[in-house]
Amino acid sequence: MFTSVPRNLVLVAATALASLLLVLSGGPAAAHTGLQSSTPADGETLTAAPDAISLTFSSAIASEFAQVAVTGPDGESVTSGEAAIDGAVVSQPVSTSGDGAYVVAYRVVSDDGHPVSGQLTFTLTGSGGAATETAPAQPTLPTTPAPSPNTATAVSPAVDSDADSSWGLWLLLAAAGLLFIVATWLALRRRGDTGG
């Protein structure tokens, strides 16, 4: 009877630990939102001017924090009006200013509070506008005040790779500590039952 108790306890502890590790290690990675696609695509060459830039993300975007800036080949902004958000898709109307390279910069916040930013480029040719030889200026996004804690969607700080790796180290140390505690408890219990 005694030999089955420690084996069962070890099995239960190992199962609980494995479940905890699976839940904790999968959570943060799955929560991060990223850009899945864009229209026009990054690096694409167009012969017709687009009416809007469309960005599709991997999860829904908070409408109050979405910003898209598009700069034309002359260095001037070509955004026209406010960005529209429909779930995971952000559309920014544009009024292109002629042939050349365009830069699209975006900064959004997912519904879970994760900030996402980046940029892409596209080139317009054959639109009938005068081509500009100079490289386009980098667009600048307006500064948005940080959301207050009372807003429905709170913005969490960006998680860098160093924080992710240290989080994993702490998780492994916690798991090792738990295993040490269980093994010590089993050894002390066995010693007490054998009278030594």
CSV table of C-alpha atoms in Angstrom, one decimal:
chain,number,residue,atom,x,y,z
A,1,MET,CA,0.0,0.0,0.0
A,2,PHE,CA,2.8,2.4,0.9
A,3,THR,CA,4.6,2.0,-2.4
A,4,SER,CA,1.6,3.0,-4.4
A,5,VAL,CA,1.0,6.3,-2.5
A,6,PRO,CA,4.4,7.9,-3.4
A,7,ARG,CA,4.1,6.7,-7.0
A,8,ASN,CA,0.6,8.2,-7.3
A,9,LEU,CA,1.7,11.4,-5.6
A,10,VAL,CA,4.7,11.7,-8.0
A,11,LEU,CA,2.5,11.0,-11.0
A,12,VAL,CA,0.0,13.7,-9.9
A,13,ALA,CA,2.7,16.2,-9.2
A,14,ALA,CA,4.4,15.6,-12.5
A,15,THR,CA,1.1,15.9,-14.4
A,16,ALA,CA,0.2,19.1,-12.6
A,17,LEU,CA,3.7,20.5,-13.3
A,18,ALA,CA,3.5,19.6,-17.0
A,19,SER,CA,0.1,21.2,-17.3
A,20,LEU,CA,1.3,24.3,-15.6
A,21,LEU,CA,4.3,24.6,-17.9
A,22,LEU,CA,2.2,24.1,-21.0
A,23,VAL,CA,-0.3,26.8,-20.0
A,24,LEU,CA,2.3,29.3,-18.9
A,25,SER,CA,4.7,28.8,-21.9
A,26,GLY,CA,1.9,29.0,-24.5
A,27,GLY,CA,0.1,32.1,-23.2
A,28,PRO,CA,2.3,35.1,-23.9
A,29,ALA,CA,3.5,33.9,-27.3
A,30,ALA,CA,-0.1,33.3,-28.5
A,31,ALA,CA,-1.2,36.7,-27.3
A,32,HIS,CA,1.0,38.9,-29.4
A,33,THR,CA,-0.6,40.5,-32.5
A,34,GLY,CA,1.3,41.0,-35.7
A,35,LEU,CA,0.8,42.3,-39.2
A,36,GLN,CA,-0.3,39.4,-41.4
A,37,SER,CA,-0.8,41.1,-44.8
A,38,SER,CA,-1.2,44.5,-46.5
A,39,THR,CA,-2.6,46.0,-49.6
A,40,PRO,CA,-0.5,46.9,-51.4
A,41,ALA,CA,2.0,44.3,-50.2
A,42,ASP,CA,5.4,45.4,-48.8
A,43,GLY,CA,7.7,46.1,-51.8
A,44,GLU,CA,4.9,45.8,-54.4
A,45,THR,CA,5.1,47.9,-57.6
A,46,LEU,CA,1.7,49.3,-58.7
A,47,THR,CA,0.7,50.8,-62.0
A,48,ALA,CA,-2.6,52.3,-60.6
A,49,ALA,CA,-2.8,54.6,-57.6
A,50,PRO,CA,-4.5,53.0,-54.6
A,51,ASP,CA,-7.3,54.8,-52.8
A,52,ALA,CA,-6.4,53.3,-49.5
A,53,ILE,CA,-3.8,51.3,-47.7
A,54,SER,CA,-5.2,48.2,-46.0
A,55,LEU,CA,-3.4,46.5,-43.1
A,56,THR,CA,-4.6,43.1,-41.8
A,57,PHE,CA,-3.4,42.0,-38.3
A,58,SER,CA,-3.6,38.7,-36.5
A,59,SER,CA,-6.2,39.9,-34.0
A,60,ALA,CA,-8.6,42.8,-33.5
A,61,ILE,CA,-7.3,46.3,-33.2
A,62,ALA,CA,-8.4,49.0,-30.7
A,63,SER,CA,-9.8,51.8,-32.8
A,64,GLU,CA,-8.8,54.6,-30.5
A,65,PHE,CA,-5.1,53.9,-30.8
A,66,ALA,CA,-4.6,53.1,-34.5
A,67,GLN,CA,-2.4,55.4,-36.5
A,68,VAL,CA,-1.2,55.1,-40.1
A,69,ALA,CA,1.1,57.7,-41.8
A,70,VAL,CA,1.9,57.5,-45.5
A,71,THR,CA,4.7,59.6,-47.1
A,72,GLY,CA,5.0,60.1,-50.8
A,73,PRO,CA,8.2,60.4,-53.0
A,74,ASP,CA,8.3,64.2,-52.4
A,75,GLY,CA,8.4,63.7,-48.6
A,76,GLU,CA,4.9,65.0,-48.1
A,77,SER,CA,2.1,63.1,-46.3
A,78,VAL,CA,-0.5,61.6,-48.6
A,79,THR,CA,-2.9,60.4,-46.0
A,80,SER,CA,-6.4,61.6,-46.5
A,81,GLY,CA,-8.7,61.4,-43.5
A,82,GLU,CA,-8.9,59.1,-40.6
A,83,ALA,CA,-8.0,55.4,-40.5
A,84,ALA,CA,-11.0,53.1,-40.4
A,85,ILE,CA,-10.9,49.9,-38.2
A,86,ASP,CA,-12.9,46.8,-38.8
A,87,GLY,CA,-11.9,44.1,-36.4
A,88,ALA,CA,-8.3,43.1,-37.4
A,89,VAL,CA,-8.3,45.3,-40.6
A,90,VAL,CA,-7.1,48.9,-40.6
A,91,SER,CA,-7.7,51.0,-43.8
A,92,GLN,CA,-6.1,54.4,-44.3
A,93,PRO,CA,-7.4,56.5,-47.3
A,94,VAL,CA,-4.6,58.1,-49.3
A,95,SER,CA,-4.2,60.6,-52.1
A,96,THR,CA,-1.0,59.7,-54.0
A,97,SER,CA,1.1,62.5,-55.4
A,98,GLY,CA,2.8,60.8,-58.4
A,99,ASP,CA,5.1,58.0,-59.4
A,100,GLY,CA,7.8,56.9,-57.0
A,101,ALA,CA,8.4,55.2,-53.7
A,102,TYR,CA,5.9,55.5,-50.8
A,103,VAL,CA,6.5,54.6,-47.1
A,104,VAL,CA,3.7,53.4,-44.8
A,105,ALA,CA,4.3,53.6,-41.1
A,106,TYR,CA,1.8,52.2,-38.6
A,107,ARG,CA,1.3,52.0,-34.9
A,108,VAL,CA,-1.7,50.2,-33.4
A,109,VAL,CA,-2.7,48.5,-30.2
A,110,SER,CA,-4.4,45.1,-30.2
A,111,ASP,CA,-7.6,44.5,-28.1
A,112,ASP,CA,-5.4,42.7,-25.6
A,113,GLY,CA,-3.3,45.8,-25.1
A,114,HIS,CA,-0.2,44.7,-27.1
A,115,PRO,CA,1.4,47.6,-29.1
A,116,VAL,CA,2.4,46.8,-32.7
A,117,SER,CA,4.4,49.2,-35.0
A,118,GLY,CA,6.3,48.9,-38.2
A,119,GLN,CA,6.5,50.1,-41.8
A,120,LEU,CA,6.4,48.9,-45.3
A,121,THR,CA,7.0,50.4,-48.8
A,122,PHE,CA,5.4,50.3,-52.2
A,123,THR,CA,6.2,51.9,-55.5
A,124,LEU,CA,3.8,53.6,-58.0
A,125,THR,CA,4.7,53.6,-61.7
A,126,GLY,CA,2.8,54.6,-64.8
A,127,SER,CA,0.2,56.7,-63.0
A,128,GLY,CA,0.9,59.7,-65.2
A,129,GLY,CA,2.3,61.8,-62.4
A,130,ALA,CA,5.9,63.1,-62.4
A,131,ALA,CA,8.3,60.7,-60.9
A,132,THR,CA,10.5,61.9,-58.1
A,133,GLU,CA,14.0,60.6,-58.0
A,134,THR,CA,14.7,61.3,-54.3
A,135,ALA,CA,14.1,58.6,-51.7
A,136,PRO,CA,10.9,59.3,-49.7
A,137,ALA,CA,11.1,60.7,-46.3
A,138,GLN,CA,10.3,58.5,-43.3
A,139,PRO,CA,6.7,59.2,-42.2
A,140,THR,CA,6.2,60.4,-38.6
A,141,LEU,CA,3.3,59.2,-36.6
A,142,PRO,CA,1.6,61.8,-34.4
A,143,THR,CA,2.3,61.5,-30.7
A,144,THR,CA,-0.7,60.0,-28.9
A,145,PRO,CA,-1.2,60.5,-25.2
A,146,ALA,CA,-1.0,57.3,-23.2
A,147,PRO,CA,-4.4,55.8,-22.5
A,148,SER,CA,-5.6,56.3,-19.0
A,149,PRO,CA,-6.1,53.3,-16.7
A,150,ASN,CA,-9.8,53.9,-16.9
A,151,THR,CA,-10.1,53.3,-20.6
A,152,ALA,CA,-11.6,50.0,-21.8
A,153,THR,CA,-8.4,48.9,-23.5
A,154,ALA,CA,-5.2,49.4,-21.5
A,155,VAL,CA,-1.9,49.6,-23.3
A,156,SER,CA,0.7,47.3,-21.9
A,157,PRO,CA,4.4,48.1,-22.5
A,158,ALA,CA,6.1,46.3,-25.4
A,159,VAL,CA,7.7,43.0,-24.3
A,160,ASP,CA,11.3,42.7,-25.6
A,161,SER,CA,13.1,39.5,-26.3
A,162,ASP,CA,15.2,39.8,-23.1
A,163,ALA,CA,12.1,40.0,-21.0
A,164,ASP,CA,10.7,36.9,-22.7
A,165,SER,CA,13.9,34.9,-22.2
A,166,SER,CA,14.2,35.9,-18.5
A,167,TRP,CA,10.5,35.0,-18.0
A,168,GLY,CA,11.3,31.5,-19.4
A,169,LEU,CA,14.3,31.2,-17.0
A,170,TRP,CA,12.1,32.1,-14.0
A,171,LEU,CA,9.6,29.5,-15.1
A,172,LEU,CA,12.3,26.8,-15.3
A,173,LEU,CA,13.7,27.7,-11.9
A,174,ALA,CA,10.2,27.5,-10.4
A,175,ALA,CA,9.6,24.1,-12.0
A,176,ALA,CA,13.0,22.9,-10.6
A,177,GLY,CA,12.1,24.2,-7.2
A,178,LEU,CA,8.8,22.5,-7.2
A,179,LEU,CA,10.4,19.2,-8.2
A,180,PHE,CA,13.0,19.6,-5.4
A,181,ILE,CA,10.2,20.2,-2.8
A,182,VAL,CA,8.3,17.1,-3.9
A,183,ALA,CA,11.4,14.9,-4.0
A,184,THR,CA,12.5,16.1,-0.5
A,185,TRP,CA,9.0,15.5,0.9
A,186,LEU,CA,8.9,12.0,-0.6
A,187,ALA,CA,12.4,11.2,0.8
A,188,LEU,CA,11.4,12.4,4.3
A,189,ARG,CA,8.1,10.5,4.2
A,190,ARG,CA,9.9,7.3,3.2
A,191,ARG,CA,12.5,7.7,5.9
A,192,GLY,CA,9.8,8.3,8.5
A,193,ASP,CA,7.8,5.2,7.4
A,194,THR,CA,10.9,2.9,7.4
A,195,GLY,CA,11.8,4.1,10.9
A,196,GLY,CA,15.2,5.5,9.9
